mmCIF file of C-alpha atoms in Angstrom:
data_model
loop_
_atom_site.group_PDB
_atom_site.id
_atom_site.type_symbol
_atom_site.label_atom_id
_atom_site.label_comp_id
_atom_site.label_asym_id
_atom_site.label_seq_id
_atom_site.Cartn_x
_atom_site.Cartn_y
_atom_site.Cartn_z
ATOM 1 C CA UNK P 260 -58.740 24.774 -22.620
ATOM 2 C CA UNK P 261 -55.515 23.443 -23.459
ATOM 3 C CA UNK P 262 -54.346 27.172 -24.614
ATOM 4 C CA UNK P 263 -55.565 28.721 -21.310
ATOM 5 C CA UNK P 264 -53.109 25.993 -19.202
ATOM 6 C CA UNK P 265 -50.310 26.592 -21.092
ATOM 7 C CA UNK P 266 -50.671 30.303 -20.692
ATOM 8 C CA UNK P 267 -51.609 29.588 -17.318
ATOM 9 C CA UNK P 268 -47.894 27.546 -16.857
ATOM 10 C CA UNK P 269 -46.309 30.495 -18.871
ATOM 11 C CA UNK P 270 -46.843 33.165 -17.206
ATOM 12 C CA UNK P 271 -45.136 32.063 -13.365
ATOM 13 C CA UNK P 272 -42.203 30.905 -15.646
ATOM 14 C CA UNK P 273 -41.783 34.524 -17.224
ATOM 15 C CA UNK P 274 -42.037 36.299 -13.493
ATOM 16 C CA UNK P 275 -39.744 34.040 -12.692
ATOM 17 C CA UNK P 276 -37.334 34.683 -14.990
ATOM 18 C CA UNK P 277 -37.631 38.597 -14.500
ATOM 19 C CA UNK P 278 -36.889 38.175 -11.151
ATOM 20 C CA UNK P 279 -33.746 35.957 -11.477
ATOM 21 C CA UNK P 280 -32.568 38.738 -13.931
ATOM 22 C CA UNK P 281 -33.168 41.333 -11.878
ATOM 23 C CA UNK P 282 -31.395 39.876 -8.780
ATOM 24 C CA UNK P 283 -28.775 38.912 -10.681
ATOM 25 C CA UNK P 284 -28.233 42.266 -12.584
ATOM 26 C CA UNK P 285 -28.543 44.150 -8.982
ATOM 27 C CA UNK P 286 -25.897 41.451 -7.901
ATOM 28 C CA UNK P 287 -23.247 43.042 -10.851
ATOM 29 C CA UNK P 288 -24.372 46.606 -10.133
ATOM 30 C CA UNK P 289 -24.150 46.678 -6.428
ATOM 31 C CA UNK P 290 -20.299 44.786 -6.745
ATOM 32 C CA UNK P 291 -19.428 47.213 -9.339
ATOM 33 C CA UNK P 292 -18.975 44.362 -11.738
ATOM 34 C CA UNK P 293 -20.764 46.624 -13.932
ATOM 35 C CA UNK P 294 -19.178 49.879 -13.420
ATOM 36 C CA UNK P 295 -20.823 53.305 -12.286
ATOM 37 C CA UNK P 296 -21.198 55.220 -15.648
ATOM 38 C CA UNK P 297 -21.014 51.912 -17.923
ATOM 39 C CA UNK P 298 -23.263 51.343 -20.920
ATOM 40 C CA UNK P 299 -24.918 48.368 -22.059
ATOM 41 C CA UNK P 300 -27.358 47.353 -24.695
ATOM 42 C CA UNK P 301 -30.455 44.915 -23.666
ATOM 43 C CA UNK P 302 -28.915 42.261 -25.895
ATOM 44 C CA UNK P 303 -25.199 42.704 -24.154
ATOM 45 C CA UNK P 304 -26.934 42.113 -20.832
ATOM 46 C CA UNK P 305 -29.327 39.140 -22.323
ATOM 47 C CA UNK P 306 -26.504 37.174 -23.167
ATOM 48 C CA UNK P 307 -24.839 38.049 -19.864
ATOM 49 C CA UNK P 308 -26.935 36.157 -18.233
ATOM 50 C CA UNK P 309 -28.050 33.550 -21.385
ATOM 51 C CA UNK P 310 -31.548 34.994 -21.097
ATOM 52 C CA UNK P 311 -33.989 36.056 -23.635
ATOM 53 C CA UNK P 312 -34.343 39.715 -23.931
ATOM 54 C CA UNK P 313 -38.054 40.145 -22.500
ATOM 55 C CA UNK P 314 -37.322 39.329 -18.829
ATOM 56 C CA UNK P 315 -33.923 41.208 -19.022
ATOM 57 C CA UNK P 316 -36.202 44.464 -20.626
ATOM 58 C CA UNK P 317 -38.659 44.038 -17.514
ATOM 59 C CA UNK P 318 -35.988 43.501 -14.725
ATOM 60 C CA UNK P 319 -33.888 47.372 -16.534
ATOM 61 C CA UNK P 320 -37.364 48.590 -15.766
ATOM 62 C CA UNK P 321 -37.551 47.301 -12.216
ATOM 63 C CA UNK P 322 -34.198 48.426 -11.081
ATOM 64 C CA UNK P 323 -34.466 51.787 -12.943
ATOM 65 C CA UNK P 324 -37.504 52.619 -10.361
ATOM 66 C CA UNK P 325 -34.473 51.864 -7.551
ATOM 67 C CA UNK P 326 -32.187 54.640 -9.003
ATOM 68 C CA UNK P 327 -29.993 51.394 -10.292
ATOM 69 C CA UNK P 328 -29.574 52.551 -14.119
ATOM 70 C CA UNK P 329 -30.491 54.308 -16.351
ATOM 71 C CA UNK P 330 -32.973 53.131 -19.459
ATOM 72 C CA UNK P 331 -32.076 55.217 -22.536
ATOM 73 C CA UNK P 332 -34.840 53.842 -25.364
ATOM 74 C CA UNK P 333 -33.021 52.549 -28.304
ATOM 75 C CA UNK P 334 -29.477 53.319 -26.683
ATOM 76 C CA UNK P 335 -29.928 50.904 -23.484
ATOM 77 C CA UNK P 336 -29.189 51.143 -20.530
ATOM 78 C CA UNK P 337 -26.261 53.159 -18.455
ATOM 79 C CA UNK P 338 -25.703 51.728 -14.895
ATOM 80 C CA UNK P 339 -26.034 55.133 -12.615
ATOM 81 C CA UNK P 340 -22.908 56.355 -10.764
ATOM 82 C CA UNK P 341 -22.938 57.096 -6.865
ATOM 83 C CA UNK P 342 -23.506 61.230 -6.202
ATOM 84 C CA UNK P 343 -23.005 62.259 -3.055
ATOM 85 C CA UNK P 344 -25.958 64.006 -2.822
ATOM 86 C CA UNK P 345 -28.275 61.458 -3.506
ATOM 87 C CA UNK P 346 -25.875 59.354 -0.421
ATOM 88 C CA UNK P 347 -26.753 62.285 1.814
ATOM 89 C CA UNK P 348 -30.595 62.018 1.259
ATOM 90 C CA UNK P 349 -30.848 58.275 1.686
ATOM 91 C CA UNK P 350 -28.706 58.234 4.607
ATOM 92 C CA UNK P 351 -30.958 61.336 6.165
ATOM 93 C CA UNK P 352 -33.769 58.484 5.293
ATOM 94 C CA UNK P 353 -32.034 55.426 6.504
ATOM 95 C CA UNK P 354 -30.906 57.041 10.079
ATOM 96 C CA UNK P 355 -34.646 57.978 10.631
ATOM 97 C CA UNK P 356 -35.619 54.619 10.073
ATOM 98 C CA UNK P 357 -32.851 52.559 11.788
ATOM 99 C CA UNK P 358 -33.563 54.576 14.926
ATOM 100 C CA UNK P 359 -36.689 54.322 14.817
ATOM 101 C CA UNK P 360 -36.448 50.214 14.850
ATOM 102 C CA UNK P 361 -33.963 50.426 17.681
ATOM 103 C CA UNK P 362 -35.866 52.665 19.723
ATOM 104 C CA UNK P 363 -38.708 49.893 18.961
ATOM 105 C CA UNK P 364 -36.950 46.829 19.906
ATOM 106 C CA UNK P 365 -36.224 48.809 23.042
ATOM 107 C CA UNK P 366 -39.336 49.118 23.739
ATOM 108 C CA UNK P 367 -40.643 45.566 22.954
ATOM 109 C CA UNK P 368 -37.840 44.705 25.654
ATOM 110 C CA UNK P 369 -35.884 42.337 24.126
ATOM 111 C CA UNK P 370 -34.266 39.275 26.149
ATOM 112 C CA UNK P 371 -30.568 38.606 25.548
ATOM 113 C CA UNK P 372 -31.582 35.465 23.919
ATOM 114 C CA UNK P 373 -33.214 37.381 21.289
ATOM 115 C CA UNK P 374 -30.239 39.714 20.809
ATOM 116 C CA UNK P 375 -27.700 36.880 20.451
ATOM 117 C CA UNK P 376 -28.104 37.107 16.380
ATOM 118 C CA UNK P 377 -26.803 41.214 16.857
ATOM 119 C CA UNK P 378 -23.927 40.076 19.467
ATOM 120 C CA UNK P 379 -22.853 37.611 16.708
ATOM 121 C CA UNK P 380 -22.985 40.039 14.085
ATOM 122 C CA UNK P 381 -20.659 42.489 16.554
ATOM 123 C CA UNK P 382 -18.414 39.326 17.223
ATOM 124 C CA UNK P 383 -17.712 38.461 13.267
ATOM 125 C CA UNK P 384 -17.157 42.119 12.647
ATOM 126 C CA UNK P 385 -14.152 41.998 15.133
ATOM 127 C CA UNK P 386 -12.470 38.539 14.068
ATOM 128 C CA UNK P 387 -12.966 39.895 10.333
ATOM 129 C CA UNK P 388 -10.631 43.139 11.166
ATOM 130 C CA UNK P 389 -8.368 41.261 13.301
ATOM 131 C CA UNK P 390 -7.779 39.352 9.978
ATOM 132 C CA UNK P 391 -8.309 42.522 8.395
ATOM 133 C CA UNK P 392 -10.775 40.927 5.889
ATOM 134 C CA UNK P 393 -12.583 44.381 4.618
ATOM 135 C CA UNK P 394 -15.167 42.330 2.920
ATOM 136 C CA UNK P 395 -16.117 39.981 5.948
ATOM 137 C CA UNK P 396 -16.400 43.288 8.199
ATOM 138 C CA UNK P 397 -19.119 44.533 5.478
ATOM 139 C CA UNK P 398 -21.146 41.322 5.002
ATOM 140 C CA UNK P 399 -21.259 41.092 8.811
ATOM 141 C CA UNK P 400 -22.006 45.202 9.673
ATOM 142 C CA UNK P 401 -24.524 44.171 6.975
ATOM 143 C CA UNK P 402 -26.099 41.401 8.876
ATOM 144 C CA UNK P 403 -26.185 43.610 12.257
ATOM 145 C CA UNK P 404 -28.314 46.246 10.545
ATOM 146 C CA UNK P 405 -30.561 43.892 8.799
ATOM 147 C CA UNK P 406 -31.498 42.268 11.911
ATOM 148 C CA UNK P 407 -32.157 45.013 13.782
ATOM 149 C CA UNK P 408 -34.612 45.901 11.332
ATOM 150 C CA UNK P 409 -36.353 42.810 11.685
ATOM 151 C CA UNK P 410 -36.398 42.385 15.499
ATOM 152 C CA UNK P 411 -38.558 45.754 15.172
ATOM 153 C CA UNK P 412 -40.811 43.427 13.926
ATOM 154 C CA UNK P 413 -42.464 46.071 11.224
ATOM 155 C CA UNK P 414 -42.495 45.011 7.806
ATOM 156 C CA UNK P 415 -43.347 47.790 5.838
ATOM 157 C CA UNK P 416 -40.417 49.801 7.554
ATOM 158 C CA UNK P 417 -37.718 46.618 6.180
ATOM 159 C CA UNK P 418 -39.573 47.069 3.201
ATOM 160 C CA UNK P 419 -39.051 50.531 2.742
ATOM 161 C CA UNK P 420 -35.272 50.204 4.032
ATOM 162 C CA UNK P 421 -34.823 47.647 2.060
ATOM 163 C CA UNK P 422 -35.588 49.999 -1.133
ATOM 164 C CA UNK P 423 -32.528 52.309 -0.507
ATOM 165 C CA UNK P 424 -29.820 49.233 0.660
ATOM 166 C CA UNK P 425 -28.859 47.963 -2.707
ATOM 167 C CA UNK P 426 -27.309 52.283 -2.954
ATOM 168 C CA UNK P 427 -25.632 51.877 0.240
ATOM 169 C CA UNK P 428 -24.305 48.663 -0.387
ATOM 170 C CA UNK P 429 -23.003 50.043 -4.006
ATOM 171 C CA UNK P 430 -21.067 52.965 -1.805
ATOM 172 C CA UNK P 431 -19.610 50.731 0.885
ATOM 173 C CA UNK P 432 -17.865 48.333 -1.901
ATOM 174 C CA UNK P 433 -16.722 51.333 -3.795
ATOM 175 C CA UNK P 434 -15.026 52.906 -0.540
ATOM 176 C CA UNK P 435 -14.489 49.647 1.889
ATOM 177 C CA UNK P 436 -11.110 49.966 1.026
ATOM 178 C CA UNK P 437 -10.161 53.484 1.230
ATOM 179 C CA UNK P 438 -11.875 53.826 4.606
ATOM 180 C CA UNK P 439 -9.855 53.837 7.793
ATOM 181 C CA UNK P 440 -10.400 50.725 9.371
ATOM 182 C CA UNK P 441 -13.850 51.099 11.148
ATOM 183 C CA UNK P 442 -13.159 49.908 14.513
ATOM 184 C CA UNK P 443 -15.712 52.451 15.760
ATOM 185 C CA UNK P 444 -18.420 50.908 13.944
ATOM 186 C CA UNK P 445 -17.687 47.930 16.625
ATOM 187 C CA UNK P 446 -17.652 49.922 19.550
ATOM 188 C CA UNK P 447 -21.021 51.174 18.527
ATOM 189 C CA UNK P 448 -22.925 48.242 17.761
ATOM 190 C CA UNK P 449 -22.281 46.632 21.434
ATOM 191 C CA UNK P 450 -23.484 49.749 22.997
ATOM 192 C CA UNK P 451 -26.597 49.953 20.995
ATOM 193 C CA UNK P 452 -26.730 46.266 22.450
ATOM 194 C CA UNK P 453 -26.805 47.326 25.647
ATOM 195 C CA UNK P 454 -29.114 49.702 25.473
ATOM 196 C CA UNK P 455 -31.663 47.340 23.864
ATOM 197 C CA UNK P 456 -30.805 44.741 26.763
ATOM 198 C CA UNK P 457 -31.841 47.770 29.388
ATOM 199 C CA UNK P 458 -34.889 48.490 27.392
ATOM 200 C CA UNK P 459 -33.509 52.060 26.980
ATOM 201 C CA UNK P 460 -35.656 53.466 24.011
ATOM 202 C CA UNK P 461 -34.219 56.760 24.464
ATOM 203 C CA UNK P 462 -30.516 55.641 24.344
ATOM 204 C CA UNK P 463 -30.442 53.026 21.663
ATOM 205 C CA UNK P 464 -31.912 55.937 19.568
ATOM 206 C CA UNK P 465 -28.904 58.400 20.635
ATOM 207 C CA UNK P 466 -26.475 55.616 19.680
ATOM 208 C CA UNK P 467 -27.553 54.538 16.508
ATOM 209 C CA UNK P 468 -28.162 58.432 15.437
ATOM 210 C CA UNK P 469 -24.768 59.207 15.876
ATOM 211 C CA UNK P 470 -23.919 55.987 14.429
ATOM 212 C CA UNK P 471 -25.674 56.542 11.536
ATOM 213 C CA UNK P 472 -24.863 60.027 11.056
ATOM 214 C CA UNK P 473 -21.083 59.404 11.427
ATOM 215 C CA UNK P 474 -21.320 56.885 8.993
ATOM 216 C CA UNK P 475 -22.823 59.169 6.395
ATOM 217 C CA UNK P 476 -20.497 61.391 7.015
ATOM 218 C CA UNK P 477 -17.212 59.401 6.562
ATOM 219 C CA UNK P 478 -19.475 57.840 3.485
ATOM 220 C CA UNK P 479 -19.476 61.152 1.366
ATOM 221 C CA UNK P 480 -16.596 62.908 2.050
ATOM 222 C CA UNK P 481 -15.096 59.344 0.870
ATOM 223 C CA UNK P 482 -16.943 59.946 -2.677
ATOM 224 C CA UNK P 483 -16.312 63.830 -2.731
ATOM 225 C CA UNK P 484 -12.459 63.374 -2.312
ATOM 226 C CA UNK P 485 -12.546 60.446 -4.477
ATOM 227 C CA UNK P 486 -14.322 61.988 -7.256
ATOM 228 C CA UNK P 487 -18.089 60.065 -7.341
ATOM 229 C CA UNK P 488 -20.456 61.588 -8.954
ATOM 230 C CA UNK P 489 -23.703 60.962 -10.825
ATOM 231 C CA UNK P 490 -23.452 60.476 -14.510
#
């Protein structure tokens, strides 16, 4: 019995582990600490992160399935550079998806009250240009999408939005500072926020579609000009 509890206590402790290396691994990919194209072997990444090599193995495995890196048995892995191509098909995705909650939280009609954490968003997105803080701007454009999401109060579509992030938020930190600065992006958000306010399903899902689509498209001609591609 004694064996069976200590297995028991094991196993929770191992999961655990995986997912700290994961997160923390999709942490170094997604700031480019680990470079698009770079090569590591599971014992280069273990001791990264003073782990043992089993969770590390699992959590390569993990982020593989979300187009991450790159496991090469025997050689690895390779951390998986940006194409443009692939940007093009998850923004197609994304833009779907996004509209698709905004039209929703249209619909639900949401009271200002409930759109104060999007109006906050808006507001730390202006006083991080005015201080021209490029990183601020992202972490708080970040924040505005993200809650949208969840104010459309379906969790399998943030789950499934979720999946294709951690590639967008690689692209934006590769390009955030070869961008012009995105005062546009500003504009948008507090007219999407009036729309919701209206309960105009219809317009909210005009906005954020050209939104969207003019963000993909600034997005990849960034990584064509600049040379991205996938490895």
């Amino acid at each position: 019995m004694h064996e069976r509890a200590s297995a028991g206590q094991t196993e929770p402790r191992t999961q655990s582990q995986t997912q700290r290396a994961a997160s923390e691994l999709r942490r170094m990919i997604v700031s480019n600490e680990l470079p698009p194209g770079s090569n590591y072997l599971e014992t280069e990444l273990a001791q990264m992160l003073d782990m043992s090599r089993t969770p590390v193995r699992e959590a390569t495995l993990m982020l593989e399935a979300q187009g991450l890196l790159k496991v090469r048995p025997r050689r690895g892995v390779q951390i998986l550079s940006i194409s443009p191509d692939d940007m093009e098909e998850i923004y197609q995705i994304l833009t779907e998806l996004e509209c698709l909650a905004a039209e929703r939280v249209a619909e639900m009609g949401a009271d200002s009250k409930t759109l104060e954490p999007l109006r906050e968003a808006t507001q730390r997105m202006e006083e991080a240009l005015e201080r021209d803080d490029r990183e601020a701007w992202a972490a708080a454009d970040e924040d505005f999408h993200e809650t949208l999401v969840v104010l459309s109060d379906n969790r399998r579509l943030k789950a499934i939005i979720d999946t294709y992030n951690d590639q967008v938020r690689r692209a934006r930190a590769l390009t955030l500072y070869i961008r012009p600065v995105p005062n546009k992006s500003n504009d948008d958000h507090r007219a999407l926020i009036q729309a919701l306010e209206k309960g105009d399903a219809l317009l909210a899902r005009k906005i954020h579609r050209e939104h969207r689509i003019a963000a993909k498209s600034l997005m990849i001609s960034l990584l064509r000009k600049h040379g991205f591609h996938q490895v």
